[in-house]
Amino acid sequence: MTNLPELLLLSGSLRAASTNEAVIRTAAATKGPARGVVFEGLAALPHFNPDDDRDPLPGPVAELRAAIARADAILICTPEYAGTLPGSFKNLLDWTVGGDEINDKPTAWINAAAPGRGGGAEATLRTVLGYTGAAIIEEACRKITFDRSAVDEAGRITDDEARQRITEAITLLTSAARAPA
């Protein structure tokens, strides 16, 4: 069990009952080829300031970068606000630019937005991840929609098709993490 690759799960939402959080909680509970670890420190990150992007890093930033460094791969689920990434999640990504922890790290996202929505967040995510040097695993990126009523009291998705698509994304991302460079 400890030989499973570590999958860092990043939610771009601060809302506890968001569909993005449901995707992340479901991914964390998925039994399969990876051990999901949820990053819980989004709200604690200070506003990005290049003057502070040096040793010693602010504590929450050091925790973020250590979590990225430990992970074998990263799975993101973020909402779209005003046609782009939410400011808090863009701030998280800004803190990754100055380090090299995410460079060449297999990374994918799941878009849980309603049909016809979320494209702006995906486009911005692709651009910012390009600056960080993340290795985007296209085949693991997914658009998964589900009804909010398909989320249980623990905040996990109960819809079988959505759960299967999350598992497929994790499997593809994990395969990329295990593939020789």
GROMACS .gro file of C-alpha atoms in nm:
model
  181
    1MET     CA    1   0.000   0.000   0.000
    2THR     CA    2   0.285   0.243   0.072
    3ASN     CA    3   0.425   0.171  -0.275
    4LEU     CA    4   0.134   0.353  -0.437
    5PRO     CA    5   0.226   0.678  -0.611
    6GLU     CA    6   0.115   0.991  -0.428
    7LEU     CA    7  -0.144   1.200  -0.610
    8LEU     CA    8  -0.171   1.557  -0.485
    9LEU     CA    9  -0.531   1.676  -0.512
   10LEU     CA   10  -0.578   2.050  -0.550
   11SER     CA   11  -0.918   2.216  -0.532
   12GLY     CA   12  -0.948   2.568  -0.664
   13SER     CA   13  -1.261   2.630  -0.458
   14LEU     CA   14  -1.282   2.762  -0.105
   15ARG     CA   15  -1.651   2.662  -0.085
   16ALA     CA   16  -1.689   2.344   0.121
   17ALA     CA   17  -1.996   2.225  -0.070
   18SER     CA   18  -1.870   2.302  -0.421
   19THR     CA   19  -1.879   2.044  -0.699
   20ASN     CA   20  -1.501   2.090  -0.726
   21GLU     CA   21  -1.458   1.985  -0.364
   22ALA     CA   22  -1.684   1.686  -0.433
   23VAL     CA   23  -1.456   1.578  -0.719
   24ILE     CA   24  -1.147   1.612  -0.497
   25ARG     CA   25  -1.309   1.422  -0.205
   26THR     CA   26  -1.422   1.149  -0.444
   27ALA     CA   27  -1.074   1.123  -0.596
   28ALA     CA   28  -0.923   1.099  -0.247
   29ALA     CA   29  -1.158   0.813  -0.158
   30THR     CA   30  -1.101   0.624  -0.482
   31LYS     CA   31  -0.935   0.288  -0.433
   32GLY     CA   32  -0.693   0.238  -0.714
   33PRO     CA   33  -0.351   0.304  -0.850
   34ALA     CA   34  -0.266   0.607  -0.633
   35ARG     CA   35  -0.286   0.741  -0.280
   36GLY     CA   36  -0.474   1.070  -0.297
   37VAL     CA   37  -0.358   1.349  -0.067
   38VAL     CA   38  -0.577   1.660  -0.047
   39PHE     CA   39  -0.401   1.995  -0.007
   40GLU     CA   40  -0.604   2.182   0.253
   41GLY     CA   41  -0.401   2.505   0.269
   42LEU     CA   42  -0.548   2.717  -0.012
   43ALA     CA   43  -0.710   2.971   0.221
   44ALA     CA   44  -0.393   3.006   0.433
   45LEU     CA   45  -0.165   3.108   0.146
   46PRO     CA   46  -0.054   3.471   0.165
   47HIS     CA   47  -0.103   3.696  -0.134
   48PHE     CA   48   0.179   3.633  -0.379
   49ASN     CA   49   0.461   3.884  -0.346
   50PRO     CA   50   0.782   3.821  -0.540
   51ASP     CA   51   0.978   3.980  -0.254
   52ASP     CA   52   0.863   3.695  -0.029
   53ASP     CA   53   0.946   3.420  -0.281
   54ARG     CA   54   1.279   3.341  -0.116
   55ASP     CA   55   1.410   3.140   0.178
   56PRO     CA   56   1.269   3.123   0.429
   57LEU     CA   57   0.936   3.096   0.248
   58PRO     CA   58   0.617   3.184   0.434
   59GLY     CA   59   0.504   2.870   0.620
   60PRO     CA   60   0.194   2.794   0.410
   61VAL     CA   61   0.396   2.837   0.089
   62ALA     CA   62   0.668   2.603   0.215
   63GLU     CA   63   0.394   2.347   0.296
   64LEU     CA   64   0.249   2.382  -0.056
   65ARG     CA   65   0.586   2.338  -0.225
   66ALA     CA   66   0.672   2.040  -0.002
   67ALA     CA   67   0.339   1.875  -0.090
   68ILE     CA   68   0.411   1.926  -0.461
   69ALA     CA   69   0.765   1.792  -0.423
   70ARG     CA   70   0.639   1.476  -0.245
   71ALA     CA   71   0.372   1.405  -0.504
   72ASP     CA   72   0.425   1.184  -0.804
   73ALA     CA   73   0.142   1.359  -0.991
   74ILE     CA   74  -0.114   1.639  -0.944
   75LEU     CA   75  -0.488   1.643  -1.011
   76ILE     CA   76  -0.668   1.979  -1.008
   77CYS     CA   77  -1.036   2.063  -0.998
   78THR     CA   78  -1.115   2.433  -1.004
   79PRO     CA   79  -1.420   2.646  -1.071
   80GLU     CA   80  -1.435   2.931  -1.315
   81TYR     CA   81  -1.504   3.282  -1.185
   82ALA     CA   82  -1.561   3.570  -1.425
   83GLY     CA   83  -1.425   3.363  -1.713
   84THR     CA   84  -1.096   3.259  -1.552
   85LEU     CA   85  -0.944   3.094  -1.245
   86PRO     CA   86  -1.058   3.210  -0.902
   87GLY     CA   87  -0.808   3.456  -0.754
   88SER     CA   88  -0.725   3.231  -0.460
   89PHE     CA   89  -0.628   2.943  -0.690
   90LYS     CA   90  -0.432   3.168  -0.927
   91ASN     CA   91  -0.247   3.284  -0.615
   92LEU     CA   92  -0.161   2.920  -0.532
   93LEU     CA   93  -0.025   2.871  -0.883
   94ASP     CA   94   0.171   3.198  -0.866
   95TRP     CA   95   0.356   3.058  -0.563
   96THR     CA   96   0.465   2.757  -0.771
   97VAL     CA   97   0.633   2.961  -1.047
   98GLY     CA   98   0.941   3.050  -0.841
   99GLY     CA   99   1.014   2.691  -0.738
  100ASP     CA  100   1.097   2.390  -0.948
  101GLU     CA  101   0.883   2.134  -0.761
  102ILE     CA  102   0.611   2.124  -1.028
  103ASN     CA  103   0.852   2.116  -1.323
  104ASP     CA  104   0.788   1.803  -1.534
  105LYS     CA  105   0.534   1.678  -1.276
  106PRO     CA  106   0.248   1.488  -1.446
  107THR     CA  107  -0.056   1.713  -1.402
  108ALA     CA  108  -0.418   1.699  -1.514
  109TRP     CA  109  -0.748   1.860  -1.429
  110ILE     CA  110  -1.112   1.774  -1.407
  111ASN     CA  111  -1.360   2.040  -1.511
  112ALA     CA  112  -1.682   1.996  -1.308
  113ALA     CA  113  -1.854   2.307  -1.445
  114ALA     CA  114  -2.203   2.299  -1.591
  115PRO     CA  115  -2.226   2.229  -1.964
  116GLY     CA  116  -2.093   2.521  -2.167
  117ARG     CA  117  -1.897   2.663  -1.872
  118GLY     CA  118  -1.542   2.629  -1.740
  119GLY     CA  119  -1.353   2.684  -2.066
  120GLY     CA  120  -1.196   3.008  -1.946
  121ALA     CA  121  -1.062   2.842  -1.632
  122GLU     CA  122  -0.921   2.554  -1.838
  123ALA     CA  123  -0.750   2.794  -2.081
  124THR     CA  124  -0.597   2.998  -1.799
  125LEU     CA  125  -0.493   2.683  -1.613
  126ARG     CA  126  -0.319   2.553  -1.926
  127THR     CA  127  -0.135   2.884  -1.968
  128VAL     CA  128  -0.021   2.912  -1.606
  129LEU     CA  129   0.081   2.546  -1.585
  130GLY     CA  130   0.290   2.607  -1.896
  131TYR     CA  131   0.483   2.875  -1.708
  132THR     CA  132   0.538   2.642  -1.414
  133GLY     CA  133   0.677   2.366  -1.635
  134ALA     CA  134   0.413   2.111  -1.532
  135ALA     CA  135   0.375   1.813  -1.768
  136ILE     CA  136   0.009   1.831  -1.871
  137ILE     CA  137  -0.127   1.482  -1.934
  138GLU     CA  138  -0.394   1.563  -2.192
  139GLU     CA  139  -0.561   1.221  -2.192
  140ALA     CA  140  -0.619   1.248  -1.816
  141CYS     CA  141  -0.791   1.589  -1.838
  142ARG     CA  142  -1.167   1.547  -1.815
  143LYS     CA  143  -1.496   1.733  -1.824
  144ILE     CA  144  -1.727   1.562  -1.575
  145THR     CA  145  -2.075   1.686  -1.501
  146PHE     CA  146  -2.307   1.552  -1.236
  147ASP     CA  147  -2.611   1.669  -1.048
  148ARG     CA  148  -2.548   1.826  -0.708
  149SER     CA  149  -2.802   1.583  -0.565
  150ALA     CA  150  -2.549   1.306  -0.647
  151VAL     CA  151  -2.320   1.421  -0.363
  152ASP     CA  152  -2.350   1.235  -0.033
  153GLU     CA  153  -2.320   1.372   0.322
  154ALA     CA  154  -1.944   1.311   0.318
  155GLY     CA  155  -1.916   1.536   0.012
  156ARG     CA  156  -1.840   1.252  -0.232
  157ILE     CA  157  -2.005   1.188  -0.567
  158THR     CA  158  -2.244   0.894  -0.581
  159ASP     CA  159  -2.306   0.901  -0.959
  160ASP     CA  160  -2.143   0.587  -1.098
  161GLU     CA  161  -2.051   0.736  -1.435
  162ALA     CA  162  -1.885   1.042  -1.278
  163ARG     CA  163  -1.696   0.820  -1.032
  164GLN     CA  164  -1.578   0.598  -1.318
  165ARG     CA  165  -1.452   0.900  -1.516
  166ILE     CA  166  -1.261   1.025  -1.210
  167THR     CA  167  -1.105   0.680  -1.167
  168GLU     CA  168  -1.007   0.677  -1.537
  169ALA     CA  169  -0.839   1.017  -1.502
  170ILE     CA  170  -0.648   0.899  -1.194
  171THR     CA  171  -0.539   0.581  -1.372
  172LEU     CA  172  -0.410   0.772  -1.677
  173LEU     CA  173  -0.233   1.029  -1.461
  174THR     CA  174  -0.077   0.760  -1.244
  175SER     CA  175   0.041   0.571  -1.553
  176ALA     CA  176   0.213   0.887  -1.675
  177ALA     CA  177   0.377   0.932  -1.332
  178ARG     CA  178   0.514   0.578  -1.345
  179ALA     CA  179   0.633   0.594  -1.706
  180PRO     CA  180   1.009   0.624  -1.753
  181ALA     CA  181   1.125   0.972  -1.851
   0.00000   0.00000   0.00000
